[in-house]
CSV table of N, CA and C in Angstrom, one decimal:
chain,number,residue,atom,x,y,z
A,19,UNK,N,-38.2,-14.8,-41.9
A,19,UNK,CA,-39.1,-15.5,-41.0
A,19,UNK,C,-40.4,-15.7,-41.7
A,20,UNK,N,-40.8,-17.0,-41.9
A,20,UNK,CA,-42.0,-17.3,-42.6
A,20,UNK,C,-43.1,-17.7,-41.6
A,21,UNK,N,-44.0,-16.7,-41.6
A,21,UNK,CA,-45.2,-16.9,-40.7
A,21,UNK,C,-46.4,-17.1,-41.6
A,22,UNK,N,-47.0,-18.3,-41.5
A,22,UNK,CA,-48.3,-18.5,-42.3
A,22,UNK,C,-49.4,-17.8,-41.7
A,23,UNK,N,-50.1,-17.0,-42.4
A,23,UNK,CA,-51.3,-16.2,-41.9
A,23,UNK,C,-52.5,-16.7,-42.7
A,24,UNK,N,-53.5,-17.1,-41.9
A,24,UNK,CA,-54.8,-17.5,-42.5
A,24,UNK,C,-55.8,-16.6,-42.0
A,25,UNK,N,-56.6,-16.0,-42.9
A,25,UNK,CA,-57.6,-15.1,-42.6
A,25,UNK,C,-59.0,-15.6,-43.1
A,26,UNK,N,-59.9,-15.7,-42.2
A,26,UNK,CA,-61.3,-16.2,-42.5
A,26,UNK,C,-62.2,-15.1,-42.8
A,27,UNK,N,-63.3,-15.4,-43.5
A,27,UNK,CA,-64.3,-14.4,-43.8
A,27,UNK,C,-65.7,-15.2,-44.0
A,28,UNK,N,-66.7,-14.4,-44.1
A,28,UNK,CA,-68.0,-15.0,-44.4
A,28,UNK,C,-68.6,-14.5,-45.7
A,29,UNK,N,-69.2,-15.4,-46.5
A,29,UNK,CA,-69.8,-15.0,-47.8
A,29,UNK,C,-71.1,-14.3,-47.5
A,30,UNK,N,-71.8,-13.9,-48.6
A,30,UNK,CA,-73.0,-13.2,-48.5
A,30,UNK,C,-74.2,-14.0,-47.9
A,31,UNK,N,-74.0,-15.3,-47.7
A,31,UNK,CA,-75.0,-16.1,-47.1
A,31,UNK,C,-74.6,-16.4,-45.6
A,32,UNK,N,-73.5,-15.8,-45.2
A,32,UNK,CA,-73.0,-16.0,-43.8
A,32,UNK,C,-72.2,-17.3,-43.6
A,33,UNK,N,-71.8,-17.9,-44.7
A,33,UNK,CA,-71.0,-19.2,-44.5
A,33,UNK,C,-69.5,-18.8,-44.5
A,34,UNK,N,-68.8,-19.4,-43.6
A,34,UNK,CA,-67.4,-19.1,-43.4
A,34,UNK,C,-66.5,-19.8,-44.4
A,35,UNK,N,-65.4,-19.2,-44.7
A,35,UNK,CA,-64.4,-19.8,-45.6
A,35,UNK,C,-63.0,-19.1,-45.4
A,36,UNK,N,-62.0,-19.7,-46.0
A,36,UNK,CA,-60.6,-19.1,-45.9
A,36,UNK,C,-60.5,-18.1,-47.0
A,37,UNK,N,-60.3,-16.8,-46.6
A,37,UNK,CA,-60.2,-15.7,-47.6
A,37,UNK,C,-58.7,-15.6,-48.1
A,38,UNK,N,-57.8,-15.8,-47.1
A,38,UNK,CA,-56.4,-15.7,-47.4
A,38,UNK,C,-55.6,-16.8,-46.7
A,39,UNK,N,-54.7,-17.4,-47.4
A,39,UNK,CA,-53.8,-18.4,-46.7
A,39,UNK,C,-52.4,-18.2,-47.4
A,40,UNK,N,-51.5,-17.5,-46.8
A,40,UNK,CA,-50.2,-17.2,-47.4
A,40,UNK,C,-49.2,-16.8,-46.3
A,41,UNK,N,-48.0,-16.7,-46.7
A,41,UNK,CA,-46.9,-16.3,-45.8
A,41,UNK,C,-47.1,-14.8,-45.7
A,42,UNK,N,-47.1,-14.3,-44.4
A,42,UNK,CA,-47.2,-12.9,-44.1
A,42,UNK,C,-46.0,-12.2,-44.7
A,43,UNK,N,-46.3,-11.1,-45.4
A,43,UNK,CA,-45.2,-10.4,-46.2
A,43,UNK,C,-45.0,-9.0,-45.7
A,44,UNK,N,-45.7,-8.5,-44.7
A,44,UNK,CA,-45.4,-7.2,-44.1
A,44,UNK,C,-44.4,-7.3,-43.1
A,45,UNK,N,-43.1,-7.3,-43.6
A,45,UNK,CA,-41.9,-7.5,-42.7
A,45,UNK,C,-41.2,-6.2,-42.6
A,46,UNK,N,-40.7,-5.9,-41.3
A,46,UNK,CA,-40.0,-4.7,-41.1
A,46,UNK,C,-38.7,-5.2,-40.3
A,47,UNK,N,-37.6,-4.4,-40.6
A,47,UNK,CA,-36.3,-4.7,-39.9
A,47,UNK,C,-35.9,-3.4,-39.3
A,48,UNK,N,-36.5,-2.9,-38.2
A,48,UNK,CA,-36.2,-1.6,-37.7
A,48,UNK,C,-34.8,-1.4,-37.1
A,49,UNK,N,-34.1,-2.5,-36.8
A,49,UNK,CA,-32.7,-2.4,-36.3
A,49,UNK,C,-31.7,-2.9,-37.4
A,50,UNK,N,-32.1,-2.8,-38.7
A,50,UNK,CA,-31.3,-3.4,-39.7
A,50,UNK,C,-29.8,-2.9,-39.7
A,51,UNK,N,-29.6,-1.7,-39.4
A,51,UNK,CA,-28.2,-1.1,-39.4
A,51,UNK,C,-27.3,-1.9,-38.4
A,52,UNK,N,-27.8,-2.4,-37.3
A,52,UNK,CA,-27.0,-3.0,-36.4
A,52,UNK,C,-27.3,-4.5,-36.1
A,53,UNK,N,-28.5,-4.9,-36.5
A,53,UNK,CA,-28.9,-6.3,-36.2
A,53,UNK,C,-30.0,-6.8,-37.3
A,54,UNK,N,-29.5,-7.2,-38.4
A,54,UNK,CA,-30.5,-7.6,-39.5
A,54,UNK,C,-31.4,-8.8,-39.1
A,55,UNK,N,-31.1,-9.5,-38.1
A,55,UNK,CA,-31.9,-10.6,-37.7
A,55,UNK,C,-33.1,-10.2,-36.8
A,56,UNK,N,-33.1,-8.9,-36.3
A,56,UNK,CA,-34.2,-8.4,-35.6
A,56,UNK,C,-35.3,-8.1,-36.6
A,57,UNK,N,-36.4,-8.9,-36.5
A,57,UNK,CA,-37.4,-8.8,-37.5
A,57,UNK,C,-38.8,-8.7,-36.9
A,58,UNK,N,-39.6,-7.9,-37.5
A,58,UNK,CA,-41.0,-7.7,-37.1
A,58,UNK,C,-41.9,-8.1,-38.2
A,59,UNK,N,-42.8,-9.0,-38.0
A,59,UNK,CA,-43.8,-9.4,-39.0
A,59,UNK,C,-45.2,-8.8,-38.5
A,60,UNK,N,-45.7,-7.9,-39.2
A,60,UNK,CA,-47.0,-7.3,-38.9
A,60,UNK,C,-48.1,-8.1,-39.5
A,61,UNK,N,-49.0,-8.7,-38.7
A,61,UNK,CA,-50.0,-9.6,-39.1
A,61,UNK,C,-51.3,-9.0,-39.3
A,62,UNK,N,-51.7,-8.0,-38.5
A,62,UNK,CA,-53.0,-7.4,-38.6
A,62,UNK,C,-53.1,-6.1,-37.8
A,63,UNK,N,-53.9,-5.2,-38.2
A,63,UNK,CA,-54.2,-4.0,-37.5
A,63,UNK,C,-55.6,-3.7,-37.6
A,64,UNK,N,-56.1,-3.0,-36.5
A,64,UNK,CA,-57.5,-2.4,-36.6
A,64,UNK,C,-57.5,-1.0,-36.2
A,65,UNK,N,-58.5,-0.3,-36.6
A,65,UNK,CA,-58.7,1.1,-36.1
A,65,UNK,C,-60.0,1.1,-35.4
A,66,UNK,N,-60.3,2.0,-34.6
A,66,UNK,CA,-61.6,2.1,-33.9
A,66,UNK,C,-62.7,2.1,-34.9
A,67,UNK,N,-62.6,2.7,-36.0
A,67,UNK,CA,-63.6,2.7,-37.0
A,67,UNK,C,-63.8,1.4,-37.8
A,68,UNK,N,-62.7,0.6,-37.9
A,68,UNK,CA,-62.7,-0.6,-38.7
A,68,UNK,C,-62.8,-1.9,-37.8
A,69,UNK,N,-63.0,-1.7,-36.5
A,69,UNK,CA,-63.1,-2.9,-35.6
A,69,UNK,C,-64.4,-3.6,-35.9
A,70,UNK,N,-64.3,-4.6,-36.8
A,70,UNK,CA,-65.5,-5.3,-37.2
A,70,UNK,C,-65.0,-6.7,-37.6
A,71,UNK,N,-65.8,-7.8,-37.3
A,71,UNK,CA,-65.4,-9.1,-37.7
A,71,UNK,C,-65.4,-9.3,-39.2
A,72,UNK,N,-66.0,-8.4,-39.9
A,72,UNK,CA,-66.1,-8.6,-41.4
A,72,UNK,C,-64.8,-8.3,-42.1
A,73,UNK,N,-64.3,-9.2,-42.9
A,73,UNK,CA,-63.1,-9.0,-43.7
A,73,UNK,C,-63.5,-8.3,-45.0
A,74,UNK,N,-63.0,-7.0,-45.1
A,74,UNK,CA,-63.3,-6.3,-46.3
A,74,UNK,C,-62.0,-6.0,-47.1
A,75,UNK,N,-60.9,-5.7,-46.3
A,75,UNK,CA,-59.6,-5.4,-46.9
A,75,UNK,C,-58.5,-5.8,-46.0
A,76,UNK,N,-57.4,-6.3,-46.5
A,76,UNK,CA,-56.3,-6.6,-45.7
A,76,UNK,C,-55.6,-5.3,-45.1
A,77,UNK,N,-55.7,-5.1,-43.8
A,77,UNK,CA,-55.2,-3.8,-43.3
A,77,UNK,C,-53.7,-3.6,-43.3
A,78,UNK,N,-52.9,-4.7,-43.5
A,78,UNK,CA,-51.5,-4.5,-43.5
A,78,UNK,C,-50.9,-4.7,-44.9
A,79,UNK,N,-51.7,-5.0,-45.9
A,79,UNK,CA,-51.2,-5.2,-47.2
A,79,UNK,C,-50.5,-4.0,-47.8
A,80,UNK,N,-51.0,-2.8,-47.5
A,80,UNK,CA,-50.4,-1.6,-48.1
A,80,UNK,C,-49.7,-0.7,-47.1
A,81,UNK,N,-49.6,-1.2,-45.9
A,81,UNK,CA,-48.9,-0.4,-44.8
A,81,UNK,C,-47.5,-0.8,-44.8
A,82,UNK,N,-46.6,0.0,-45.3
A,82,UNK,CA,-45.2,-0.3,-45.2
A,82,UNK,C,-44.7,-0.2,-43.8
A,83,UNK,N,-45.2,0.7,-43.0
A,83,UNK,CA,-44.8,1.0,-41.7
A,83,UNK,C,-46.0,0.9,-40.7
A,84,UNK,N,-46.0,-0.1,-39.8
A,84,UNK,CA,-47.0,-0.2,-38.8
A,84,UNK,C,-46.5,0.3,-37.5
A,85,UNK,N,-47.1,1.4,-36.9
A,85,UNK,CA,-46.5,2.0,-35.7
A,85,UNK,C,-46.4,1.0,-34.6
A,86,UNK,N,-45.3,1.1,-33.8
A,86,UNK,CA,-45.2,0.3,-32.6
A,86,UNK,C,-46.3,0.6,-31.6
A,87,UNK,N,-46.7,1.8,-31.5
A,87,UNK,CA,-47.8,2.2,-30.6
A,87,UNK,C,-49.0,2.6,-31.4
A,88,UNK,N,-50.0,1.7,-31.5
A,88,UNK,CA,-51.3,2.1,-32.2
A,88,UNK,C,-51.9,3.3,-31.4
A,89,UNK,N,-52.6,4.1,-32.1
A,89,UNK,CA,-53.4,5.2,-31.5
A,89,UNK,C,-54.5,4.6,-30.7
A,90,UNK,N,-55.1,5.5,-29.8
A,90,UNK,CA,-56.2,5.1,-28.9
A,90,UNK,C,-57.3,4.3,-29.7
A,91,UNK,N,-57.7,3.2,-29.2
A,91,UNK,CA,-58.8,2.4,-29.7
A,91,UNK,C,-58.3,1.6,-31.0
A,92,UNK,N,-57.0,1.7,-31.3
A,92,UNK,CA,-56.5,0.9,-32.5
A,92,UNK,C,-55.7,-0.3,-31.9
A,93,UNK,N,-55.5,-1.3,-32.7
A,93,UNK,CA,-54.8,-2.5,-32.3
A,93,UNK,C,-53.8,-2.9,-33.4
A,94,UNK,N,-52.8,-3.7,-32.9
A,94,UNK,CA,-51.9,-4.4,-33.9
A,94,UNK,C,-51.5,-5.7,-33.4
A,95,UNK,N,-51.2,-6.6,-34.3
A,95,UNK,CA,-50.8,-8.0,-33.9
A,95,UNK,C,-49.6,-8.3,-34.7
A,96,UNK,N,-48.5,-8.7,-34.0
A,96,UNK,CA,-47.2,-8.9,-34.7
A,96,UNK,C,-46.4,-9.9,-34.0
A,97,UNK,N,-45.5,-10.5,-34.8
A,97,UNK,CA,-44.5,-11.4,-34.2
A,97,UNK,C,-43.2,-10.6,-34.3
A,98,UNK,N,-42.3,-10.8,-33.3
A,98,UNK,CA,-41.0,-10.1,-33.3
A,98,UNK,C,-39.9,-11.2,-33.0
A,99,UNK,N,-38.9,-11.2,-33.9
A,99,UNK,CA,-37.7,-12.1,-33.6
A,99,UNK,C,-36.7,-11.2,-33.0
A,100,UNK,N,-36.3,-11.6,-31.7
A,100,UNK,CA,-35.2,-10.9,-31.0
A,100,UNK,C,-34.0,-11.7,-31.1
A,101,UNK,N,-33.0,-11.3,-31.8
A,101,UNK,CA,-31.7,-12.0,-31.9
A,101,UNK,C,-30.9,-11.8,-30.6
A,102,UNK,N,-29.9,-12.6,-30.3
A,102,UNK,CA,-29.0,-12.3,-29.2
A,102,UNK,C,-28.5,-10.8,-29.3
A,103,UNK,N,-28.4,-10.1,-28.2
A,103,UNK,CA,-28.0,-8.7,-28.2
A,103,UNK,C,-26.5,-8.6,-28.2
A,104,UNK,N,-25.9,-8.6,-29.4
A,104,UNK,CA,-24.4,-8.4,-29.5
A,104,UNK,C,-24.2,-7.0,-30.1
A,105,UNK,N,-25.2,-6.1,-30.1
A,105,UNK,CA,-25.1,-4.9,-30.8
A,105,UNK,C,-25.2,-3.7,-29.9
A,106,UNK,N,-25.3,-3.9,-28.6
A,106,UNK,CA,-25.7,-2.8,-27.7
A,106,UNK,C,-24.6,-1.7,-27.6
A,107,UNK,N,-23.3,-2.0,-27.8
A,107,UNK,CA,-22.3,-1.0,-27.7
A,107,UNK,C,-22.5,0.0,-28.9
A,108,UNK,N,-23.0,-0.4,-30.0
A,108,UNK,CA,-23.2,0.5,-31.1
A,108,UNK,C,-24.3,1.6,-30.8
A,109,UNK,N,-25.2,1.3,-29.9
A,109,UNK,CA,-26.2,2.2,-29.5
A,109,UNK,C,-25.7,3.4,-28.6
A,110,UNK,N,-24.4,3.4,-28.3
A,110,UNK,CA,-23.9,4.5,-27.6
A,110,UNK,C,-23.8,5.7,-28.5
A,111,UNK,N,-23.8,5.5,-29.8
A,111,UNK,CA,-23.9,6.6,-30.8
A,111,UNK,C,-25.3,7.2,-30.7
A,112,UNK,N,-25.5,8.4,-30.2
A,112,UNK,CA,-26.8,8.9,-30.0
A,112,UNK,C,-27.6,9.2,-31.3
A,113,UNK,N,-26.8,9.6,-32.4
A,113,UNK,CA,-27.5,9.8,-33.7
A,113,UNK,C,-28.0,8.4,-34.2
A,114,UNK,N,-27.2,7.4,-34.1
A,114,UNK,CA,-27.7,6.1,-34.5
A,114,UNK,C,-28.9,5.6,-33.7
A,115,UNK,N,-28.9,5.8,-32.4
A,115,UNK,CA,-30.0,5.5,-31.5
A,115,UNK,C,-31.2,6.2,-31.9
A,116,UNK,N,-31.1,7.5,-32.2
A,116,UNK,CA,-32.3,8.3,-32.6
A,116,UNK,C,-32.9,7.8,-34.0
A,117,UNK,N,-32.0,7.4,-34.9
A,117,UNK,CA,-32.5,6.9,-36.2
A,117,UNK,C,-33.2,5.6,-36.0
A,118,UNK,N,-32.7,4.8,-35.1
A,118,UNK,CA,-33.4,3.5,-34.8
A,118,UNK,C,-34.7,3.7,-34.1
A,119,UNK,N,-34.8,4.6,-33.2
A,119,UNK,CA,-36.0,4.9,-32.5
A,119,UNK,C,-37.0,5.4,-33.5
A,120,UNK,N,-36.6,6.3,-34.4
A,120,UNK,CA,-37.5,6.8,-35.5
A,120,UNK,C,-37.9,5.7,-36.4
A,121,UNK,N,-37.0,4.9,-36.9
A,121,UNK,CA,-37.3,3.8,-37.8
A,121,UNK,C,-38.2,2.8,-37.1
A,122,UNK,N,-38.1,2.5,-35.8
A,122,UNK,CA,-38.9,1.6,-35.1
A,122,UNK,C,-40.3,2.2,-34.9
A,123,UNK,N,-40.5,3.5,-35.1
A,123,UNK,CA,-41.8,4.1,-34.9
A,123,UNK,C,-42.1,4.5,-33.5
A,124,UNK,N,-41.1,4.7,-32.7
A,124,UNK,CA,-41.3,5.2,-31.4
A,124,UNK,C,-41.5,6.7,-31.4
A,125,UNK,N,-42.5,7.2,-30.7
A,125,UNK,CA,-42.8,8.6,-30.6
A,125,UNK,C,-41.6,9.3,-30.0
A,126,UNK,N,-41.2,10.4,-30.6
A,126,UNK,CA,-40.0,11.2,-30.0
A,126,UNK,C,-40.3,11.6,-28.6
A,127,UNK,N,-41.5,11.8,-28.2
A,127,UNK,CA,-41.8,12.3,-26.8
A,127,UNK,C,-41.9,11.2,-25.8
A,128,UNK,N,-41.7,9.9,-26.2
A,128,UNK,CA,-41.7,8.8,-25.3
A,128,UNK,C,-40.5,8.9,-24.4
A,129,UNK,N,-40.6,8.7,-23.1
A,129,UNK,CA,-39.4,8.7,-22.2
A,129,UNK,C,-38.5,7.6,-22.5
A,130,UNK,N,-37.3,7.8,-22.5
A,130,UNK,CA,-36.3,6.8,-22.7
A,130,UNK,C,-35.3,6.8,-21.6
A,131,UNK,N,-35.1,5.6,-20.9
A,131,UNK,CA,-34.2,5.5,-19.8
A,131,UNK,C,-33.0,4.7,-20.3
A,132,UNK,N,-32.0,5.4,-20.9
A,132,UNK,CA,-30.8,4.8,-21.4
A,132,UNK,C,-29.9,4.3,-20.4
A,133,UNK,N,-30.1,4.7,-19.1
A,133,UNK,CA,-29.2,4.2,-18.1
A,133,UNK,C,-29.3,2.7,-17.9
A,134,UNK,N,-30.5,2.2,-18.0
A,134,UNK,CA,-30.8,0.8,-17.8
A,134,UNK,C,-30.5,0.0,-19.1
A,135,UNK,N,-30.9,0.5,-20.2
A,135,UNK,CA,-30.7,-0.2,-21.5
A,135,UNK,C,-31.0,0.9,-22.6
A,136,UNK,N,-30.2,0.9,-23.7
A,136,UNK,CA,-30.4,2.0,-24.7
A,136,UNK,C,-31.8,1.9,-25.4
A,137,UNK,N,-32.5,0.8,-25.4
A,137,UNK,CA,-33.8,0.7,-26.1
A,137,UNK,C,-35.0,0.8,-25.1
A,138,UNK,N,-34.8,1.3,-23.9
A,138,UNK,CA,-35.9,1.5,-23.0
A,138,UNK,C,-36.9,2.5,-23.6
A,139,UNK,N,-38.1,2.2,-23.5
A,139,UNK,CA,-39.2,3.1,-24.1
A,139,UNK,C,-40.5,2.9,-23.3
A,140,UNK,N,-41.4,3.8,-23.5
A,140,UNK,CA,-42.7,3.7,-22.9
A,140,UNK,C,-43.7,4.0,-24.0
A,141,UNK,N,-44.8,3.2,-24.0
A,141,UNK,CA,-45.8,3.4,-25.0
A,141,UNK,C,-47.2,3.6,-24.3
A,142,UNK,N,-48.1,4.3,-24.9
A,142,UNK,CA,-49.4,4.4,-24.3
A,142,UNK,C,-50.3,3.3,-24.8
A,143,UNK,N,-49.9,2.1,-24.4
A,143,UNK,CA,-50.6,0.8,-24.9
A,143,UNK,C,-50.7,-0.2,-23.8
A,144,UNK,N,-51.6,-1.1,-24.0
A,144,UNK,CA,-51.6,-2.4,-23.2
A,144,UNK,C,-51.1,-3.5,-24.2
A,145,UNK,N,-50.0,-4.1,-23.8
A,145,UNK,CA,-49.5,-5.2,-24.7
A,145,UNK,C,-49.7,-6.5,-24.1
A,146,UNK,N,-50.2,-7.5,-24.9
A,146,UNK,CA,-50.2,-8.9,-24.5
A,146,UNK,C,-49.0,-9.5,-25.2
A,147,UNK,N,-48.0,-9.9,-24.5
A,147,UNK,CA,-46.8,-10.5,-25.1
A,147,UNK,C,-46.7,-11.9,-24.7
A,148,UNK,N,-46.4,-12.8,-25.7
A,148,UNK,CA,-46.2,-14.2,-25.5
A,148,UNK,C,-44.9,-14.7,-26.0
A,149,UNK,N,-44.1,-15.3,-25.2
A,149,UNK,CA,-42.8,-15.9,-25.6
A,149,UNK,C,-43.1,-17.2,-26.3
A,150,UNK,N,-42.9,-17.3,-27.6
A,150,UNK,CA,-43.2,-18.5,-28.4
A,150,UNK,C,-42.0,-19.5,-28.4
A,151,UNK,N,-40.8,-18.9,-28.5
A,151,UNK,CA,-39.6,-19.8,-28.4
A,151,UNK,C,-38.4,-19.0,-27.9
A,152,UNK,N,-37.5,-19.6,-27.3
A,152,UNK,CA,-36.3,-19.0,-26.8
A,152,UNK,C,-36.5,-18.4,-25.4
A,153,UNK,N,-35.5,-17.5,-25.0
A,153,UNK,CA,-35.6,-16.9,-23.7
A,153,UNK,C,-35.3,-15.4,-23.9
A,154,UNK,N,-35.8,-14.6,-23.0
A,154,UNK,CA,-35.6,-13.1,-23.0
A,154,UNK,C,-35.8,-12.6,-21.6
A,155,UNK,N,-35.3,-11.4,-21.4
A,155,UNK,CA,-35.6,-10.7,-20.1
A,155,UNK,C,-36.5,-9.5,-20.4
A,156,UNK,N,-37.4,-9.2,-19.6
A,156,UNK,CA,-38.2,-8.0,-19.6
A,156,UNK,C,-37.5,-7.1,-18.6
A,157,UNK,N,-37.1,-5.9,-19.1
A,157,UNK,CA,-36.4,-5.0,-18.2
A,157,UNK,C,-37.4,-3.8,-18.0
A,158,UNK,N,-37.6,-3.5,-16.7
A,158,UNK,CA,-38.4,-2.4,-16.2
A,158,UNK,C,-37.5,-1.5,-15.4
A,159,UNK,N,-38.0,-0.3,-15.0
A,159,UNK,CA,-37.2,0.6,-14.3
A,159,UNK,C,-36.5,0.1,-13.1
A,160,UNK,N,-37.3,-0.7,-12.3
A,160,UNK,CA,-36.8,-1.2,-11.0
A,160,UNK,C,-36.4,-2.6,-10.9
A,161,UNK,N,-36.7,-3.4,-11.9
A,161,UNK,CA,-36.4,-4.8,-11.9
A,161,UNK,C,-36.4,-5.4,-13.3
A,162,UNK,N,-36.1,-6.7,-13.3
A,162,UNK,CA,-36.1,-7.5,-14.6
A,162,UNK,C,-36.7,-8.8,-14.3
A,163,UNK,N,-37.3,-9.4,-15.3
A,163,UNK,CA,-37.9,-10.8,-15.2
A,163,UNK,C,-37.4,-11.6,-16.3
A,164,UNK,N,-36.9,-12.8,-16.0
A,164,UNK,CA,-36.5,-13.8,-17.0
A,164,UNK,C,-37.7,-14.5,-17.5
A,165,UNK,N,-37.8,-14.6,-18.9
A,165,UNK,CA,-39.0,-15.3,-19.5
A,165,UNK,C,-38.5,-16.4,-20.4
A,166,UNK,N,-39.4,-17.4,-20.5
A,166,UNK,CA,-39.1,-18.5,-21.5
A,166,UNK,C,-40.3,-18.9,-22.2
A,167,UNK,N,-40.2,-19.7,-23.2
A,167,UNK,CA,-41.3,-20.1,-24.0
A,167,UNK,C,-42.6,-20.5,-23.2
A,168,UNK,N,-43.7,-19.9,-23.5
A,168,UNK,CA,-44.9,-20.2,-22.8
A,168,UNK,C,-45.3,-19.1,-21.8
A,169,UNK,N,-44.3,-18.2,-21.5
A,169,UNK,CA,-44.6,-17.2,-20.5
A,169,UNK,C,-45.3,-16.0,-21.2
A,170,UNK,N,-46.2,-15.3,-20.5
A,170,UNK,CA,-47.0,-14.3,-21.0
A,170,UNK,C,-46.8,-13.0,-20.1
A,171,UNK,N,-46.7,-11.9,-20.8
A,171,UNK,CA,-46.6,-10.6,-20.1
A,171,UNK,C,-47.8,-9.7,-20.5
A,172,UNK,N,-48.4,-9.1,-19.5
A,172,UNK,CA,-49.4,-8.0,-19.8
A,172,UNK,C,-48.6,-6.7,-19.4
A,173,UNK,N,-48.2,-6.0,-20.4
A,173,UNK,CA,-47.4,-4.8,-20.2
A,173,UNK,C,-48.4,-3.6,-20.3
A,174,UNK,N,-48.5,-2.9,-19.2
A,174,UNK,CA,-49.5,-1.8,-19.0
A,174,UNK,C,-48.9,-0.4,-19.1
A,175,UNK,N,-48.4,0.0,-20.3
A,175,UNK,CA,-48.0,1.3,-20.5
A,175,UNK,C,-46.8,1.7,-19.7
A,176,UNK,N,-46.0,0.8,-19.3
A,176,UNK,CA,-44.8,1.1,-18.4
A,176,UNK,C,-43.5,1.2,-19.3
A,177,UNK,N,-42.5,1.9,-18.7
A,177,UNK,CA,-41.2,2.0,-19.4
A,177,UNK,C,-40.6,0.6,-19.3
A,178,UNK,N,-40.1,0.1,-20.5
A,178,UNK,CA,-39.6,-1.3,-20.6
A,178,UNK,C,-38.8,-1.5,-21.8
A,179,UNK,N,-38.1,-2.6,-21.9
A,179,UNK,CA,-37.5,-3.1,-23.1
A,179,UNK,C,-37.3,-4.6,-23.0
A,180,UNK,N,-37.0,-5.2,-24.1
A,180,UNK,CA,-36.7,-6.7,-24.1
A,180,UNK,C,-35.3,-6.9,-24.4
A,181,UNK,N,-34.6,-7.8,-23.6
A,181,UNK,CA,-33.2,-8.0,-23.6
A,181,UNK,C,-32.9,-9.5,-23.8
A,182,UNK,N,-32.4,-9.9,-25.0
A,182,UNK,CA,-32.0,-11.3,-25.2
A,182,UNK,C,-30.6,-11.5,-24.9
A,183,UNK,N,-30.3,-12.1,-23.8
A,183,UNK,CA,-28.9,-12.4,-23.4
A,183,UNK,C,-28.4,-13.8,-23.7
A,184,UNK,N,-29.3,-14.5,-24.4
A,184,UNK,CA,-28.9,-15.9,-24.7
A,184,UNK,C,-28.1,-15.9,-26.0
A,185,UNK,N,-27.8,-17.1,-26.5
A,185,UNK,CA,-27.1,-17.2,-27.8
A,185,UNK,C,-28.0,-17.7,-28.9
A,186,UNK,N,-29.3,-17.7,-28.6
A,186,UNK,CA,-30.3,-18.1,-29.6
A,186,UNK,C,-31.4,-17.0,-29.8
A,187,UNK,N,-32.1,-17.0,-30.9
A,187,UNK,CA,-33.2,-16.1,-31.2
A,187,UNK,C,-34.3,-16.3,-30.2
A,188,UNK,N,-35.1,-15.3,-30.0
A,188,UNK,CA,-36.3,-15.4,-29.2
A,188,UNK,C,-37.5,-14.9,-30.0
A,189,UNK,N,-38.5,-15.7,-30.3
A,189,UNK,CA,-39.7,-15.3,-31.0
A,189,UNK,C,-40.8,-15.0,-30.1
A,190,UNK,N,-41.4,-13.8,-30.2
A,190,UNK,CA,-42.5,-13.4,-29.4
A,190,UNK,C,-43.7,-12.9,-30.3
A,191,UNK,N,-44.9,-13.1,-29.7
A,191,UNK,CA,-46.1,-12.6,-30.4
A,191,UNK,C,-46.6,-11.5,-29.5
A,192,UNK,N,-47.1,-10.4,-30.1
A,192,UNK,CA,-47.6,-9.2,-29.4
A,192,UNK,C,-49.0,-8.9,-30.0
A,193,UNK,N,-50.0,-8.7,-29.1
A,193,UNK,CA,-51.2,-8.0,-29.4
A,193,UNK,C,-51.1,-6.7,-28.7
A,194,UNK,N,-51.2,-5.6,-29.4
A,194,UNK,CA,-51.0,-4.2,-28.8
A,194,UNK,C,-52.2,-3.4,-28.9
A,195,UNK,N,-52.7,-2.9,-27.8
A,195,UNK,CA,-54.0,-2.1,-27.8
A,195,UNK,C,-53.6,-0.7,-27.5
A,196,UNK,N,-54.0,0.2,-28.3
A,196,UNK,CA,-53.8,1.7,-28.1
A,196,UNK,C,-54.7,2.1,-27.0
A,197,UNK,N,-54.1,2.7,-25.9
A,197,UNK,CA,-54.9,3.1,-24.7
A,197,UNK,C,-54.9,4.7,-24.6
């Protein structure tokens, strides 16, 4: 997945310019064992201490693993490609499921409701999620919502997962705020 990332900055006189213009290269494949097309492109992160509009250092350049749930007062911005879910039966293997949860960066203490979907999880975050292309379902404990390109979800620390039942990939953008 080639996502062009442009980062602006200001020089010492306060004049703005493009500091970086390149294809984002912090790519993770947390479900690689069962779905190589499931791809996460981490575009930016902030910490409470570094939350500043000044560009000093690329925060994802040296981070191989960006946590799914940023710590309190931290943020992350990422794109996720959700391929069609033809791998769910493989997640009945609890050891494989645990490896995937660990690889994806989910906290082991996060509740998981595998009765509804094997990848149900809960994070201590507020997520702004935007469906950029394709279709996907948001699964919650009590209901599900069908989403299509242009739909936005404000996910407020609830148990959830994303379920692509279509035959095409779904690309989503996420801004995740540690709460």
